């Protein structure tokens, strides 16, 4: 009687093993990376401060002039200020890093010319 039960258990494990394998693949390829991106985005939104240059989800570039828990006010030109939900910020542009990279590239180009 024990031998018959073992055969049934083995058959059940063989049938369920592909489902477990598929779940593991989905977890490591889809769910876990998405959770990591979400944590990074939440950290970026929490670290916003006045003076940061940002890009909204719609592609609008501006500088943060006012900041609350829910809203961000962006200065997009000398006379234009727009209010957005904090979650509408897509990326923070760090201008100091951009200018350093540009200066490095200019130096490399000058060295190539010489």
PDB file of C-alpha atoms in Angstrom:
ATOM      1  CA  UNK A   1       0.000   0.000   0.000  1.00  0.00           C
ATOM      2  CA  UNK A   2       2.880   2.323   0.710  1.00  0.00           C
ATOM      3  CA  UNK A   3       4.379   1.735  -2.706  1.00  0.00           C
ATOM      4  CA  UNK A   4       1.207   2.885  -4.478  1.00  0.00           C
ATOM      5  CA  UNK A   5       1.093   6.082  -2.436  1.00  0.00           C
ATOM      6  CA  UNK A   6       4.703   6.880  -3.293  1.00  0.00           C
ATOM      7  CA  UNK A   7       3.959   6.567  -6.998  1.00  0.00           C
ATOM      8  CA  UNK A   8       1.047   8.993  -6.674  1.00  0.00           C
ATOM      9  CA  UNK A   9       3.207  11.486  -4.736  1.00  0.00           C
ATOM     10  CA  UNK A  10       5.982  11.280  -7.337  1.00  0.00           C
ATOM     11  CA  UNK A  11       3.493  11.818 -10.166  1.00  0.00           C
ATOM     12  CA  UNK A  12       2.046  14.824  -8.350  1.00  0.00           C
ATOM     13  CA  UNK A  13       5.531  16.340  -7.863  1.00  0.00           C
ATOM     14  CA  UNK A  14       6.355  15.796 -11.531  1.00  0.00           C
ATOM     15  CA  UNK A  15       3.149  17.618 -12.524  1.00  0.00           C
ATOM     16  CA  UNK A  16       3.616  20.549 -10.137  1.00  0.00           C
ATOM     17  CA  UNK A  17       7.381  21.030 -10.699  1.00  0.00           C
ATOM     18  CA  UNK A  18       6.943  23.016 -13.968  1.00  0.00           C
ATOM     19  CA  UNK A  19       4.500  25.380 -12.244  1.00  0.00           C
ATOM     20  CA  UNK A  20       6.960  26.016  -9.419  1.00  0.00           C
ATOM     21  CA  UNK A  21       9.750  26.559 -11.949  1.00  0.00           C
ATOM     22  CA  UNK A  22       7.611  29.022 -13.930  1.00  0.00           C
ATOM     23  CA  UNK A  23       6.759  30.969 -10.780  1.00  0.00           C
ATOM     24  CA  UNK A  24      10.449  31.160  -9.845  1.00  0.00           C
ATOM     25  CA  UNK A  25      11.349  32.445 -13.324  1.00  0.00           C
ATOM     26  CA  UNK A  26       8.584  35.070 -13.219  1.00  0.00           C
ATOM     27  CA  UNK A  27       9.695  36.173  -9.778  1.00  0.00           C
ATOM     28  CA  UNK A  28      13.357  36.648 -10.685  1.00  0.00           C
ATOM     29  CA  UNK A  29      12.794  38.099 -14.169  1.00  0.00           C
ATOM     30  CA  UNK A  30       9.703  40.263 -13.645  1.00  0.00           C
ATOM     31  CA  UNK A  31       8.543  40.807 -10.078  1.00  0.00           C
ATOM     32  CA  UNK A  32      11.848  41.377  -8.292  1.00  0.00           C
ATOM     33  CA  UNK A  33      13.301  43.884 -10.833  1.00  0.00           C
ATOM     34  CA  UNK A  34      10.008  45.817 -10.809  1.00  0.00           C
ATOM     35  CA  UNK A  35      10.105  46.065  -7.016  1.00  0.00           C
ATOM     36  CA  UNK A  36      13.703  47.320  -7.203  1.00  0.00           C
ATOM     37  CA  UNK A  37      12.761  50.024  -9.741  1.00  0.00           C
ATOM     38  CA  UNK A  38       9.835  51.083  -7.555  1.00  0.00           C
ATOM     39  CA  UNK A  39      12.080  51.411  -4.475  1.00  0.00           C
ATOM     40  CA  UNK A  40      14.584  53.489  -6.482  1.00  0.00           C
ATOM     41  CA  UNK A  41      11.800  55.761  -7.776  1.00  0.00           C
ATOM     42  CA  UNK A  42      10.370  56.264  -4.273  1.00  0.00           C
ATOM     43  CA  UNK A  43      13.851  57.130  -2.989  1.00  0.00           C
ATOM     44  CA  UNK A  44      14.325  59.630  -5.842  1.00  0.00           C
ATOM     45  CA  UNK A  45      10.962  61.279  -5.110  1.00  0.00           C
ATOM     46  CA  UNK A  46      11.746  61.453  -1.390  1.00  0.00           C
ATOM     47  CA  UNK A  47      15.151  63.057  -2.074  1.00  0.00           C
ATOM     48  CA  UNK A  48      13.771  65.949  -4.170  1.00  0.00           C
ATOM     49  CA  UNK A  49      14.821  69.392  -2.982  1.00  0.00           C
ATOM     50  CA  UNK A  50      14.624  73.011  -4.094  1.00  0.00           C
ATOM     51  CA  UNK A  51      16.944  73.864  -6.937  1.00  0.00           C
ATOM     52  CA  UNK A  52      16.919  70.371  -8.466  1.00  0.00           C
ATOM     53  CA  UNK A  53      16.549  70.310 -12.217  1.00  0.00           C
ATOM     54  CA  UNK A  54      13.917  67.720 -13.109  1.00  0.00           C
ATOM     55  CA  UNK A  55      12.017  66.217 -16.034  1.00  0.00           C
ATOM     56  CA  UNK A  56       8.344  65.375 -15.678  1.00  0.00           C
ATOM     57  CA  UNK A  57       6.647  62.302 -17.091  1.00  0.00           C
ATOM     58  CA  UNK A  58       5.362  64.504 -19.916  1.00  0.00           C
ATOM     59  CA  UNK A  59       8.905  65.615 -20.810  1.00  0.00           C
ATOM     60  CA  UNK A  60       8.760  69.121 -19.324  1.00  0.00           C
ATOM     61  CA  UNK A  61      12.094  70.386 -17.977  1.00  0.00           C
ATOM     62  CA  UNK A  62      12.172  72.741 -15.019  1.00  0.00           C
ATOM     63  CA  UNK A  63      13.749  73.697 -11.714  1.00  0.00           C
ATOM     64  CA  UNK A  64      12.031  73.025  -8.396  1.00  0.00           C
ATOM     65  CA  UNK A  65      11.123  76.270  -6.628  1.00  0.00           C
ATOM     66  CA  UNK A  66       8.650  74.996  -4.037  1.00  0.00           C
ATOM     67  CA  UNK A  67       8.054  71.553  -2.602  1.00  0.00           C
ATOM     68  CA  UNK A  68       5.386  69.951  -0.412  1.00  0.00           C
ATOM     69  CA  UNK A  69       4.584  66.327   0.416  1.00  0.00           C
ATOM     70  CA  UNK A  70       2.116  66.144  -2.470  1.00  0.00           C
ATOM     71  CA  UNK A  71       3.045  68.874  -4.959  1.00  0.00           C
ATOM     72  CA  UNK A  72       6.071  70.335  -6.710  1.00  0.00           C
ATOM     73  CA  UNK A  73       6.267  73.812  -8.224  1.00  0.00           C
ATOM     74  CA  UNK A  74       8.565  74.028 -11.233  1.00  0.00           C
ATOM     75  CA  UNK A  75      10.046  77.143 -12.758  1.00  0.00           C
ATOM     76  CA  UNK A  76      10.095  76.528 -16.502  1.00  0.00           C
ATOM     77  CA  UNK A  77      10.938  80.070 -17.632  1.00  0.00           C
ATOM     78  CA  UNK A  78      11.508  83.460 -16.023  1.00  0.00           C
ATOM     79  CA  UNK A  79       7.799  84.185 -15.559  1.00  0.00           C
ATOM     80  CA  UNK A  80       6.263  80.707 -15.642  1.00  0.00           C
ATOM     81  CA  UNK A  81       5.762  78.448 -12.670  1.00  0.00           C
ATOM     82  CA  UNK A  82       3.788  75.208 -12.958  1.00  0.00           C
ATOM     83  CA  UNK A  83       2.449  73.008 -10.166  1.00  0.00           C
ATOM     84  CA  UNK A  84       2.672  69.222 -10.537  1.00  0.00           C
ATOM     85  CA  UNK A  85       1.951  66.223  -8.380  1.00  0.00           C
ATOM     86  CA  UNK A  86       5.160  64.933  -6.845  1.00  0.00           C
ATOM     87  CA  UNK A  87       4.612  61.588  -8.599  1.00  0.00           C
ATOM     88  CA  UNK A  88       4.745  63.359 -11.989  1.00  0.00           C
ATOM     89  CA  UNK A  89       8.515  63.787 -11.667  1.00  0.00           C
ATOM     90  CA  UNK A  90      10.269  61.282 -13.910  1.00  0.00           C
ATOM     91  CA  UNK A  91      13.957  62.060 -13.411  1.00  0.00           C
ATOM     92  CA  UNK A  92      16.322  64.420 -11.648  1.00  0.00           C
ATOM     93  CA  UNK A  93      18.969  66.017 -13.842  1.00  0.00           C
ATOM     94  CA  UNK A  94      22.109  66.744 -11.881  1.00  0.00           C
ATOM     95  CA  UNK A  95      23.498  69.768 -13.698  1.00  0.00           C
ATOM     96  CA  UNK A  96      26.886  69.678 -11.965  1.00  0.00           C
ATOM     97  CA  UNK A  97      27.573  66.169 -13.254  1.00  0.00           C
ATOM     98  CA  UNK A  98      26.400  67.133 -16.748  1.00  0.00           C
ATOM     99  CA  UNK A  99      28.764  70.107 -16.938  1.00  0.00           C
ATOM    100  CA  UNK A 100      31.685  68.036 -15.627  1.00  0.00           C
ATOM    101  CA  UNK A 101      31.053  65.400 -18.297  1.00  0.00           C
ATOM    102  CA  UNK A 102      30.789  68.081 -20.984  1.00  0.00           C
ATOM    103  CA  UNK A 103      34.060  69.680 -19.864  1.00  0.00           C
ATOM    104  CA  UNK A 104      35.812  66.287 -19.920  1.00  0.00           C
ATOM    105  CA  UNK A 105      34.549  65.649 -23.449  1.00  0.00           C
ATOM    106  CA  UNK A 106      35.697  69.117 -24.588  1.00  0.00           C
ATOM    107  CA  UNK A 107      39.176  68.507 -23.132  1.00  0.00           C
ATOM    108  CA  UNK A 108      39.403  65.152 -24.910  1.00  0.00           C
ATOM    109  CA  UNK A 109      38.389  66.755 -28.217  1.00  0.00           C
ATOM    110  CA  UNK A 110      40.970  69.522 -27.759  1.00  0.00           C
ATOM    111  CA  UNK A 111      43.685  66.961 -27.029  1.00  0.00           C
ATOM    112  CA  UNK A 112      42.766  65.033 -30.185  1.00  0.00           C
ATOM    113  CA  UNK A 113      43.046  68.231 -32.265  1.00  0.00           C
ATOM    114  CA  UNK A 114      46.528  68.974 -30.898  1.00  0.00           C
TER     115      UNK A 114
END
